[in-house]
Short mmCIF file of C-alpha atoms and ligand atoms in Angstrom, two decimals:
data_model
loop_
_atom_site.label_atom_id
_atom_site.label_comp_id
_atom_site.label_asym_id
_atom_site.label_seq_id
_atom_site.Cartn_x
_atom_site.Cartn_y
_atom_site.Cartn_z
CA MET A 1 0.03 -0.06 0.02
CA ASN A 2 1.45 3.31 -0.97
CA ASN A 3 1.07 6.38 1.57
CA ARG A 4 -1.87 7.91 -0.42
CA ILE A 5 -3.93 4.79 0.07
CA ILE A 6 -2.86 4.62 3.78
CA THR A 7 -3.95 8.24 4.17
CA TYR A 8 -7.45 7.56 2.52
CA VAL A 9 -7.90 4.59 4.85
CA ILE A 10 -7.06 6.68 8.00
CA VAL A 11 -9.31 9.49 6.79
CA GLY A 12 -12.04 6.88 6.00
CA ILE A 13 -11.70 5.38 9.58
CA LEU A 14 -11.82 8.82 11.13
CA LEU A 15 -14.94 9.81 9.12
CA LEU A 16 -16.64 6.62 10.12
CA GLN A 17 -15.84 7.35 13.78
CA CYS A 18 -17.38 10.93 13.15
CA PHE A 19 -20.49 9.33 11.92
CA ALA A 20 -20.67 6.86 14.58
CA SER A 21 -20.68 9.48 17.26
CA ALA A 22 -23.13 11.67 15.50
CA GLN A 23 -25.62 11.62 18.23
CA ASN A 24 -25.55 10.81 21.96
CA VAL A 25 -28.49 10.72 24.64
CA VAL A 26 -28.20 11.13 28.32
CA ILE A 27 -31.37 10.58 30.50
CA ILE A 28 -31.22 11.78 34.14
CA VAL A 29 -33.96 10.66 36.40
CA ILE A 30 -34.24 12.61 39.59
CA ASP A 31 -35.88 10.08 41.77
CA GLY A 32 -39.15 11.00 43.45
CA ALA A 33 -39.16 14.73 42.89
CA ARG A 34 -42.90 16.13 42.91
CA TYR A 35 -43.88 18.61 40.13
CA THR A 36 -44.96 21.20 42.58
CA GLU A 37 -41.29 21.46 43.83
CA THR A 38 -39.79 21.37 40.32
CA PHE A 39 -41.38 23.31 37.33
CA GLY A 40 -44.51 23.89 39.67
CA ALA A 41 -42.32 26.31 41.83
CA GLY A 42 -40.24 27.92 39.01
CA SER A 43 -36.73 28.76 40.03
CA LEU A 44 -37.24 28.22 43.66
CA TYR A 45 -35.78 24.81 44.19
CA ILE A 46 -34.25 24.04 40.60
CA PRO A 47 -32.50 27.40 39.97
CA ARG A 48 -29.96 26.01 37.52
CA ILE A 49 -32.28 23.98 35.40
CA TRP A 50 -34.90 26.90 35.49
CA THR A 51 -32.62 29.89 34.83
CA LYS A 52 -29.48 28.39 33.01
CA LEU A 53 -30.89 25.37 31.04
CA ARG A 54 -34.63 26.03 30.37
CA PRO A 55 -34.01 28.98 27.90
CA LEU A 56 -31.78 26.66 25.96
CA GLY A 57 -34.21 23.73 25.73
CA THR A 58 -37.95 22.57 25.95
CA ILE A 59 -40.03 21.86 29.04
CA TRP A 60 -43.25 19.73 29.22
CA THR A 61 -45.67 21.01 31.91
CA ASN A 62 -48.05 18.07 31.41
CA PHE A 63 -45.92 15.24 31.87
CA TYR A 64 -47.00 12.03 33.57
CA ASN A 65 -46.43 8.58 35.19
CA ASP A 66 -49.60 6.90 34.24
CA GLY A 67 -48.48 3.51 35.50
CA ILE A 68 -47.24 2.38 38.93
CA THR A 69 -45.74 5.42 40.77
CA LYS A 70 -42.84 3.50 42.34
CA THR A 71 -39.10 3.36 41.77
CA ASP A 72 -38.61 0.22 39.82
CA PRO A 73 -41.86 0.45 37.70
CA GLY A 74 -41.38 4.01 36.87
CA HIS A 75 -37.80 3.67 35.64
CA ALA A 76 -38.71 0.49 33.69
CA SER A 77 -41.51 2.34 32.08
CA ILE A 78 -39.09 5.08 31.03
CA ALA A 79 -36.42 2.54 29.82
CA THR A 80 -38.82 0.40 27.78
CA GLY A 81 -41.59 2.91 26.55
CA THR A 82 -44.24 0.49 27.97
CA TRP A 83 -46.09 0.50 31.42
CA GLN A 84 -44.17 -1.99 33.46
CA SER A 85 -46.10 -3.42 36.42
CA ILE A 86 -43.04 -5.00 37.91
CA ASP A 87 -42.29 -5.24 41.56
CA ASN A 88 -40.37 -2.65 43.42
CA LYS A 89 -37.69 -4.71 44.90
CA GLY A 90 -35.42 -5.34 41.99
CA ILE A 91 -36.43 -8.95 41.71
CA ILE A 92 -38.12 -8.94 38.30
CA ARG A 93 -36.61 -7.58 35.19
CA PRO A 94 -38.58 -5.36 32.65
CA THR A 95 -40.76 -7.70 30.36
CA GLN A 96 -40.24 -5.62 27.23
CA PRO A 97 -36.98 -4.57 25.69
CA THR A 98 -35.04 -1.83 27.25
CA MET A 99 -33.64 1.10 25.17
CA PHE A 100 -30.18 -0.31 25.71
CA GLU A 101 -31.15 -3.66 23.96
CA TYR A 102 -33.00 -1.95 21.09
CA PHE A 103 -29.89 0.39 20.56
CA ARG A 104 -27.29 -2.52 20.72
CA LYS A 105 -29.39 -4.83 18.64
CA ALA A 106 -30.01 -2.34 15.93
CA SER A 107 -26.73 -0.72 15.67
CA GLY A 108 -24.17 -3.49 16.68
CA ALA A 109 -22.92 -1.25 19.45
CA LEU A 110 -20.83 -2.81 22.26
CA GLU A 111 -21.81 -2.96 25.93
CA SER A 112 -19.35 -0.17 26.54
CA ALA A 113 -21.37 2.28 24.34
CA THR A 114 -24.20 2.08 26.98
CA ALA A 115 -24.12 3.08 30.56
CA LEU A 116 -26.63 2.64 33.28
CA VAL A 117 -25.46 4.59 36.32
CA VAL A 118 -27.85 4.13 39.27
CA GLY A 119 -27.93 4.96 43.02
CA LYS A 120 -30.10 2.04 44.00
CA LEU A 121 -28.96 -1.49 43.65
CA LYS A 122 -32.50 -2.66 42.79
CA LEU A 123 -32.36 -0.59 39.67
CA ASP A 124 -29.76 -3.04 38.01
CA ILE A 125 -32.65 -4.76 36.55
CA LEU A 126 -32.86 -1.91 33.95
CA ALA A 127 -29.74 -3.27 32.29
CA TYR A 128 -31.79 -5.79 30.20
CA SER A 129 -35.17 -7.34 29.95
CA THR A 130 -36.67 -10.89 30.00
CA HIS A 131 -37.88 -10.45 26.33
CA VAL A 132 -37.17 -13.46 24.26
CA TYR A 133 -35.75 -11.63 21.19
CA TYR A 134 -33.50 -9.38 23.38
CA GLY A 135 -32.01 -9.98 26.78
CA ALA A 136 -28.56 -10.24 28.37
CA LYS A 137 -26.78 -10.41 25.11
CA PHE A 138 -27.68 -6.68 24.66
CA LYS A 139 -27.30 -5.48 28.11
CA ALA A 140 -25.90 -2.10 29.34
CA SER A 141 -22.85 -1.48 31.21
CA THR A 142 -24.07 -1.04 34.74
CA PHE A 143 -22.46 0.97 37.56
CA ILE A 144 -24.03 1.31 41.07
CA GLY A 145 -23.43 4.47 43.33
CA GLU A 146 -24.97 5.12 46.86
CA ASP A 147 -26.08 8.78 46.54
CA ASP A 148 -26.42 11.57 44.01
CA THR A 149 -22.72 12.62 44.43
CA SER A 150 -21.30 9.39 44.17
CA VAL A 151 -23.42 8.49 41.16
CA VAL A 152 -22.33 11.68 39.28
CA ARG A 153 -18.61 10.85 40.21
CA THR A 154 -19.03 7.65 38.65
CA LEU A 155 -20.78 8.95 35.63
CA LYS A 156 -17.97 11.33 34.96
CA MET A 157 -15.44 8.58 35.21
CA THR A 158 -17.35 6.57 32.68
CA LEU A 159 -17.81 9.46 30.26
CA ARG A 160 -14.09 10.02 30.32
CA GLN A 161 -13.15 6.39 30.04
CA SER A 162 -15.53 4.83 27.57
CA HIS A 163 -17.59 7.76 26.04
CA PRO A 164 -20.80 5.84 26.11
CA LYS A 165 -23.36 7.02 23.61
CA LEU A 166 -26.69 6.05 25.50
CA ILE A 167 -26.48 6.95 29.23
CA PHE A 168 -29.22 6.52 31.89
CA VAL A 169 -28.78 8.00 35.19
CA ASN A 170 -30.70 7.61 38.47
CA LEU A 171 -30.14 10.33 41.14
CA PRO A 172 -31.58 8.48 44.36
CA SER A 173 -31.04 11.12 47.03
CA THR A 174 -34.32 13.22 46.66
CA ASP A 175 -36.51 10.13 47.25
CA ALA A 176 -34.41 9.14 50.29
CA ALA A 177 -34.85 12.69 51.68
CA GLY A 178 -38.45 12.64 50.96
CA HIS A 179 -39.09 9.22 52.81
CA SER A 180 -37.25 10.77 55.86
CA GLY A 181 -40.25 13.08 56.10
CA ASN A 182 -37.89 16.09 56.63
CA TRP A 183 -39.22 18.86 54.39
CA ILE A 184 -36.03 20.81 54.42
CA ARG A 185 -33.93 17.96 53.71
CA TYR A 186 -36.10 17.08 50.84
CA LEU A 187 -36.00 20.54 49.30
CA SER A 188 -32.22 20.56 49.73
CA ALA A 189 -31.92 17.27 47.95
CA ILE A 190 -33.73 18.67 45.02
CA ARG A 191 -31.45 21.66 44.97
CA THR A 192 -28.44 19.33 44.86
CA ALA A 193 -29.94 17.23 42.04
CA ASP A 194 -30.59 20.50 40.21
CA SER A 195 -26.94 21.51 40.65
CA LEU A 196 -25.66 18.07 39.59
CA SER A 197 -27.79 18.00 36.53
CA TYR A 198 -26.39 21.30 35.46
CA ASN A 199 -22.85 20.14 36.30
CA ILE A 200 -23.49 17.05 34.05
CA TRP A 201 -24.61 19.33 31.12
CA GLN A 202 -21.48 21.44 31.61
CA THR A 203 -19.29 18.27 31.67
CA LEU A 204 -20.73 17.16 28.27
CA GLN A 205 -20.29 20.43 26.75
CA ALA A 206 -16.52 20.46 27.71
CA ASP A 207 -15.92 17.10 26.08
CA LEU A 208 -15.47 17.16 22.42
CA PHE A 209 -17.13 13.81 21.91
CA TYR A 210 -20.36 15.13 23.50
CA HIS A 211 -20.29 18.81 22.63
CA GLY A 212 -22.95 19.67 19.90
CA SER A 213 -23.97 16.07 19.48
CA THR A 214 -25.79 15.26 22.68
CA THR A 215 -29.26 15.53 23.99
CA LEU A 216 -30.05 15.56 27.66
CA LEU A 217 -33.35 14.68 29.09
CA VAL A 218 -34.17 15.28 32.81
CA THR A 219 -37.27 13.71 34.30
CA ASN A 220 -38.69 11.66 37.37
CA ASP A 221 -39.70 8.09 37.97
CA HIS A 222 -42.78 9.31 40.12
CA GLY A 223 -43.74 12.26 42.22
CA ARG A 224 -44.95 12.16 45.79
CA HIS A 225 -48.35 12.27 47.39
CA ASP A 226 -49.90 15.65 47.17
CA ASN A 227 -51.53 17.31 50.34
CA LEU A 228 -54.78 15.67 49.97
CA HIS A 229 -53.33 12.20 49.74
CA GLY A 230 -50.83 12.12 52.67
CA GLY A 231 -48.24 14.73 51.70
CA PHE A 232 -44.60 14.46 50.34
CA ARG A 233 -43.28 11.75 52.58
CA ASN A 234 -44.39 8.84 50.54
CA HIS A 235 -45.83 7.89 47.06
CA GLY A 236 -47.20 5.04 45.10
CA ASP A 237 -50.92 5.64 44.33
CA ASP A 238 -52.60 7.48 41.49
CA CYS A 239 -52.96 10.91 42.99
CA GLU A 240 -51.99 14.01 41.03
CA GLY A 241 -48.89 14.48 43.26
CA CYS A 242 -47.53 11.02 42.43
CA ARG A 243 -48.46 11.15 38.78
CA HIS A 244 -47.44 14.56 37.62
CA ILE A 245 -43.70 14.83 36.93
CA MET A 246 -41.15 16.99 35.05
CA LEU A 247 -39.51 16.70 31.72
CA PHE A 248 -36.80 18.84 30.39
CA ALA A 249 -34.91 18.28 27.03
CA ILE A 250 -31.85 20.12 25.87
CA GLY A 251 -29.52 19.68 22.98
CA ARG A 252 -29.95 18.20 19.47
CA GLY A 253 -33.42 17.64 18.34
CA PHE A 254 -35.10 20.08 20.83
CA PRO A 255 -35.83 23.75 20.26
CA VAL A 256 -34.68 26.50 22.66
CA ASN A 257 -36.78 28.46 25.24
CA THR A 258 -40.02 26.37 24.53
CA VAL A 259 -42.83 25.40 26.78
CA THR A 260 -45.04 22.37 25.62
CA THR A 261 -48.31 21.97 27.24
CA GLN A 262 -49.25 18.63 25.54
CA ARG A 263 -49.94 15.77 27.77
CA ARG A 264 -47.14 13.22 27.43
CA THR A 265 -45.92 10.32 29.56
CA GLN A 266 -42.91 8.26 30.46
CA CYS A 267 -43.71 5.66 27.67
CA ASP A 268 -42.67 8.57 25.11
CA ILE A 269 -38.95 8.83 26.39
CA ALA A 270 -37.74 5.48 24.69
CA PRO A 271 -39.27 6.23 21.20
CA THR A 272 -37.79 9.65 21.52
CA THR A 273 -34.37 8.09 22.36
CA GLY A 274 -34.83 5.77 19.48
CA GLU A 275 -35.54 8.44 16.96
CA LEU A 276 -32.33 10.32 18.11
CA LEU A 277 -30.25 7.30 18.09
CA SER A 278 -31.83 5.80 14.92
CA PHE A 279 -33.24 2.67 16.46
CA PRO A 280 -36.81 1.37 16.29
CA THR A 281 -38.53 0.60 19.62
CA LEU A 282 -40.87 -2.08 18.31
CA TYR A 283 -42.87 -2.96 21.51
CA SER A 284 -43.30 0.62 22.93
CA THR A 285 -46.74 2.00 23.35
CA GLY A 286 -45.42 5.56 23.38
CA SER A 287 -44.44 7.90 20.59
CA SER A 288 -41.50 10.33 19.88
CA LEU A 289 -41.80 13.62 21.62
CA LEU A 290 -40.08 15.21 18.63
CA HIS A 291 -43.44 14.91 16.77
CA ASP A 292 -44.87 17.69 19.17
CA LEU A 293 -42.15 19.95 18.16
CA ALA A 294 -42.47 19.45 14.28
CA ASP A 295 -43.77 22.90 13.70
CA VAL A 296 -41.44 24.75 16.27
CA PRO A 297 -38.48 26.44 14.52
CA ARG A 298 -35.09 24.89 15.80
ZN1 LIG B 301 -38.33 6.37 43.13
ZN1 LIG B 302 -50.05 9.80 45.84
#
């Protein structure tokens, strides 16, 4: 091979790598934050998402968990795009394919191209489903932290080391603080999750692999009881407090400074991720959120 051919081959490989990294998706789930303390309170408890990120992205003010308003079912519904009535102890895996499985099966991506970074051991079930055509062969790389700070530390290490393209993060501390029944601690945990979410966005922007080619979604697995149904300490029924959650999207595919009032649900996140990363979500009952925004200039 002469030098020119070698140069063409190298340029070709580099171009392929560019195309391969054309789009990335990061999903952050702030565990158990109620809508009345997120978008419902404006900048009060989520100052960074509200004032720094919101002008650069899109918010949904009518976003819901219409399934079981507990941690494992809520996360599993987000990950699969179907309502998952699984137990909340981490014993049962999702019954329909997760976004990791769809992505890896469709693209041939390695396990290291995915990252599931969670703060609760019982969420390791999200790595893959029991679906007969998918399963462990297409599972996500999984990392378990203990609280929001350790989850984000682990996430940053993973971003640096393997540059995954599909990343699903659980920030557990708001839910733990809510269950303590201490209102001040609960609000403080939301503020911390807000800071960390902003910090994750900044980290992505400072990395050439992610800058300009990454969409970040921030949502919740469930809310918490409203004051007519027991208050913020617990969750798990079908009251408005438990069902109504936040969704924020920033980056490729989403218009800036946009408020969307259409009613959407957790089942729409997997198909949205599929549209962004070019994989079909065959068994999902939701639909891509990008359709709501077809007429909005980007
Ligand atoms: Zn939860
Ligand atoms: Zn409730």
